[in-house]
Short mmCIF file of C-alpha atoms in Angstrom, two decimals:
data_model
loop_
_atom_site.label_atom_id
_atom_site.label_comp_id
_atom_site.label_asym_id
_atom_site.label_seq_id
_atom_site.Cartn_x
_atom_site.Cartn_y
_atom_site.Cartn_z
CA MET S 1 1.97 3.10 7.30
CA VAL S 2 -0.22 5.03 4.88
CA ALA S 3 -2.65 7.48 6.47
CA PRO S 4 -6.38 6.86 5.83
CA GLU S 5 -6.69 10.32 4.24
CA GLN S 6 -3.93 9.46 1.74
CA ILE S 7 -5.76 6.26 0.83
CA ALA S 8 -8.97 8.27 0.39
CA ARG S 9 -7.17 10.83 -1.80
CA ALA S 10 -5.74 8.08 -4.01
CA LYS S 11 -9.22 6.58 -4.38
CA ILE S 12 -10.76 10.00 -5.12
CA ASP S 13 -8.03 10.68 -7.71
CA SER S 14 -8.82 7.36 -9.37
CA LEU S 15 -12.60 7.91 -9.35
CA LEU S 16 -12.32 11.46 -10.70
CA SER S 17 -9.88 10.39 -13.41
CA ASP S 18 -12.05 7.42 -14.43
CA ALA S 19 -15.06 9.76 -14.64
CA GLY S 20 -13.20 12.03 -17.06
CA TRP S 21 -12.07 14.79 -14.71
CA VAL S 22 -8.65 16.34 -15.31
CA LEU S 23 -6.64 16.39 -12.06
CA GLN S 24 -4.31 19.30 -11.34
CA ASP S 25 -2.14 20.45 -8.46
CA ARG S 26 -2.75 23.90 -6.98
CA ASP S 27 0.52 25.30 -8.36
CA GLN S 28 -0.39 24.53 -11.99
CA VAL S 29 -4.06 25.43 -12.31
CA ASN S 30 -5.70 25.65 -15.73
CA ARG S 31 -9.38 25.46 -14.90
CA ASN S 32 -10.31 25.52 -18.60
CA ALA S 33 -8.15 22.50 -19.50
CA ALA S 34 -11.27 20.34 -19.80
CA VAL S 35 -15.01 20.38 -19.08
CA GLY S 36 -14.31 19.05 -15.58
CA VAL S 37 -11.15 20.02 -13.68
CA ALA S 38 -10.37 18.96 -10.10
CA VAL S 39 -7.64 20.98 -8.36
CA ARG S 40 -5.97 19.36 -5.35
CA GLU S 41 -5.45 21.34 -2.10
CA PHE S 42 -6.92 24.56 -3.47
CA SER S 43 -6.70 27.59 -1.15
CA LEU S 44 -10.01 29.24 -0.30
CA PRO S 45 -10.68 32.15 2.07
CA ALA S 46 -11.88 29.66 4.70
CA GLY S 47 -8.75 27.50 4.25
CA ALA S 48 -7.50 24.83 1.89
CA CYS S 49 -9.90 22.21 0.56
CA ASP S 50 -8.82 18.76 -0.63
CA TYR S 51 -10.33 19.25 -4.11
CA LEU S 52 -12.02 22.22 -5.77
CA LEU S 53 -14.10 21.15 -8.76
CA PHE S 54 -14.43 23.37 -11.83
CA ILE S 55 -16.99 22.73 -14.56
CA GLU S 56 -16.35 24.70 -17.76
CA GLY S 57 -13.99 26.99 -15.83
CA LYS S 58 -16.46 27.82 -13.04
CA ALA S 59 -16.07 26.63 -9.45
CA ALA S 60 -18.77 24.02 -8.86
CA GLY S 61 -18.00 22.18 -5.63
CA VAL S 62 -15.54 20.96 -3.04
CA ILE S 63 -14.53 17.43 -2.08
CA GLU S 64 -12.97 16.71 1.29
CA ALA S 65 -11.13 13.39 1.64
CA LYS S 66 -12.63 11.13 4.27
CA LYS S 67 -11.37 7.74 5.40
CA ALA S 68 -13.87 5.53 3.61
CA GLY S 69 -15.50 8.23 1.44
CA VAL S 70 -16.00 6.92 -2.06
CA THR S 71 -19.07 8.86 -3.20
CA LEU S 72 -20.65 12.13 -2.16
CA SER S 73 -23.40 10.24 -0.38
CA GLY S 74 -20.69 8.08 1.24
CA VAL S 75 -19.05 11.22 2.62
CA ALA S 76 -22.43 12.40 3.88
CA ASP S 77 -23.08 8.99 5.47
CA GLN S 78 -19.85 9.40 7.45
CA GLY S 79 -21.09 12.64 8.93
CA GLY S 80 -19.24 14.89 6.49
CA THR S 81 -20.76 18.08 5.17
CA ILE S 82 -21.04 18.66 1.43
CA LYS S 83 -21.28 22.29 0.35
CA THR S 84 -21.72 23.51 -3.23
CA VAL S 85 -19.77 26.59 -4.26
CA ILE S 86 -22.09 28.12 -6.88
CA ASN S 87 -25.41 28.18 -5.05
CA GLY S 88 -24.22 27.58 -1.48
CA MET S 89 -26.28 24.44 -0.90
CA THR S 90 -25.21 22.47 2.18
CA PHE S 91 -25.89 18.78 2.73
CA ASP S 92 -25.54 17.69 6.34
CA GLY S 93 -24.14 14.21 6.77
CA ALA S 94 -24.79 14.17 10.51
CA THR S 95 -28.57 14.03 10.16
CA THR S 96 -30.24 10.86 11.40
CA ASP S 97 -33.70 11.67 10.06
CA PRO S 98 -34.46 9.17 7.26
CA THR S 99 -36.50 11.74 5.31
CA GLN S 100 -33.69 14.30 5.35
CA GLN S 101 -31.20 11.58 4.37
CA ALA S 102 -33.40 10.56 1.43
CA VAL S 103 -33.79 14.17 0.26
CA ARG S 104 -30.05 14.76 0.63
CA ASP S 105 -29.16 11.62 -1.35
CA ALA S 106 -31.73 12.39 -4.06
CA LEU S 107 -30.45 15.95 -4.49
CA ILE S 108 -26.84 14.77 -4.70
CA ALA S 109 -27.79 12.14 -7.30
CA PHE S 110 -29.81 14.73 -9.25
CA MET S 111 -26.90 17.19 -9.25
CA ALA S 112 -24.51 14.48 -10.45
CA ALA S 113 -26.90 13.45 -13.24
CA THR S 114 -27.42 17.08 -14.27
CA ALA S 115 -23.68 17.70 -14.44
CA GLN S 116 -23.17 14.56 -16.52
CA ALA S 117 -26.00 15.50 -18.90
CA GLN S 118 -24.58 19.01 -19.29
CA ALA S 119 -21.10 17.64 -20.03
CA GLU S 120 -22.50 15.25 -22.64
CA ALA S 121 -24.58 18.02 -24.25
CA THR S 122 -21.51 20.28 -24.38
CA LYS S 123 -19.42 17.53 -26.02
CA GLU S 124 -22.18 16.87 -28.57
CA ALA S 125 -22.49 20.59 -29.38
CA GLN S 126 -18.71 20.79 -29.79
CA ARG S 127 -18.75 17.78 -32.13
CA ALA S 128 -21.54 19.33 -34.21
CA GLY S 129 -19.67 22.64 -34.40
CA ILE S 130 -16.49 20.92 -35.54
CA GLU S 131 -18.36 18.98 -38.23
CA ALA S 132 -20.08 22.16 -39.46
CA ALA S 133 -16.75 23.98 -39.63
CA ARG S 134 -15.16 21.09 -41.54
CA GLU S 135 -17.91 21.06 -44.20
CA GLY S 136 -16.78 24.34 -45.71
CA ARG S 137 -13.09 24.17 -44.78
CA PRO S 138 -11.62 20.69 -44.25
CA GLN S 139 -8.63 22.17 -42.39
CA ALA S 140 -10.83 24.25 -40.04
CA TYR S 141 -10.42 21.89 -37.12
CA ARG S 142 -7.53 19.50 -37.29
CA GLY S 143 -7.47 18.55 -33.63
CA ARG S 144 -4.38 18.76 -31.46
CA LYS S 145 -1.08 18.85 -33.32
CA PRO S 146 0.72 15.52 -32.92
CA SER S 147 3.58 15.53 -30.42
CA TYR S 148 5.58 13.28 -32.74
CA SER S 149 7.16 13.76 -36.16
CA ARG S 150 6.86 11.57 -39.26
CA GLU S 151 10.32 10.14 -38.51
CA GLN S 152 9.35 9.28 -34.93
CA MET S 153 6.11 7.69 -36.15
CA ASN S 154 8.02 5.54 -38.66
CA LEU S 155 10.52 4.45 -35.99
CA VAL S 156 7.73 3.54 -33.53
CA ARG S 157 5.82 1.64 -36.25
CA ASP S 158 8.94 -0.29 -37.33
CA MET S 159 9.95 -1.18 -33.77
CA LEU S 160 6.41 -2.32 -32.95
CA ALA S 161 6.28 -4.43 -36.12
CA SER S 162 9.58 -6.13 -35.32
CA GLY S 163 8.39 -6.98 -31.81
CA SER S 164 11.95 -6.67 -30.55
CA ALA S 165 11.35 -3.89 -28.03
CA GLY S 166 8.83 -2.98 -25.38
CA THR S 167 7.04 0.33 -24.97
CA SER S 168 9.66 1.85 -22.67
CA GLU S 169 12.52 0.95 -25.02
CA ILE S 170 10.62 2.37 -28.01
CA ALA S 171 9.93 5.58 -26.07
CA LYS S 172 13.60 5.93 -25.19
CA ALA S 173 14.77 5.24 -28.77
CA SER S 174 12.24 7.62 -30.35
CA GLY S 175 12.50 10.42 -27.79
CA LEU S 176 8.76 10.23 -27.12
CA THR S 177 6.95 9.69 -23.86
CA ARG S 178 5.76 6.21 -23.02
CA GLN S 179 2.15 7.46 -23.13
CA THR S 180 2.61 8.80 -26.68
CA VAL S 181 4.01 5.45 -27.82
CA LEU S 182 1.01 3.69 -26.23
CA ARG S 183 -1.37 6.11 -27.97
CA ILE S 184 0.28 5.45 -31.35
CA LYS S 185 0.27 1.70 -30.71
CA GLY S 186 -3.41 1.80 -29.70
CA ASP S 187 -4.58 3.45 -32.93
CA MET S 188 -1.99 3.44 -35.71
CA VAL S 189 -4.54 4.61 -38.30
CA GLU S 190 -5.50 7.69 -36.26
CA ALA S 191 -1.84 8.45 -35.55
CA GLU S 192 -1.15 8.47 -39.31
CA ALA S 193 -4.30 10.52 -39.96
CA ALA S 194 -3.25 13.15 -37.39
CA LEU S 195 0.10 13.57 -39.15
CA ALA S 196 -1.68 13.88 -42.51
CA ARG S 197 -4.15 16.49 -41.18
CA TRP S 198 -1.22 18.62 -40.05
CA GLY S 199 0.80 18.03 -43.20
CA LEU S 200 3.58 16.31 -41.28
#
C-alpha cells in the first residue's frame, strides 16, 4: 500500500513540474538550473523539509507534503503551517477565524501571482537581451548545443519517415535518449536549425 505522503509527493512533483519548476534531489542540487528549482528533502538547520523552493538561485519557500495537500491554501486548510524563507512570514493553517483565513489565502495568492509575474518578466528580459545580442552578432546566442550529431539526426529522420520503428527503437538505434528522439520528432525544423546554428 502506498503511503498518503508518497501520494502527496507524487502530486506535488507533478504540479511543480507542470508549473515549470525544475525538480532536483538533494544530492544533485543546482539551484541556478532554472528560474524555479524545487529540491526534494533538503536539509535545513531545523531538519529536513520535503521541498525547498529556489527562485533565481535564492531560497524562497518550503513545501511540506500533506495527505490531500494540492495547493498552498489546501495545506493551510488542513492545519499545516506555511513559512516563507526569505522574509519569515508564517501562515497558520489551524486558524478558524474567517477573517484570518481570508487574509492568509489572499496573501498566498498574491505571493504566487507576484512570483509568476517576476518569472515572466525575467523570461521577457532574457528574450530581449538575446535578440539585442543577435542583432550585431548572429552567433552571439545560439542556444544549447544539440545533444545529437548530424548523422544521428539523419538516422532519426529516416527512421521516422519510414514508420517502421517506434521511439524506443529509434533511440536505441541512434544512441540517443528517448526524450531527445521525441524532441526531434516534435519539431524537425528546429532540430535542423539547432544543428545549423552550431555548424554541425
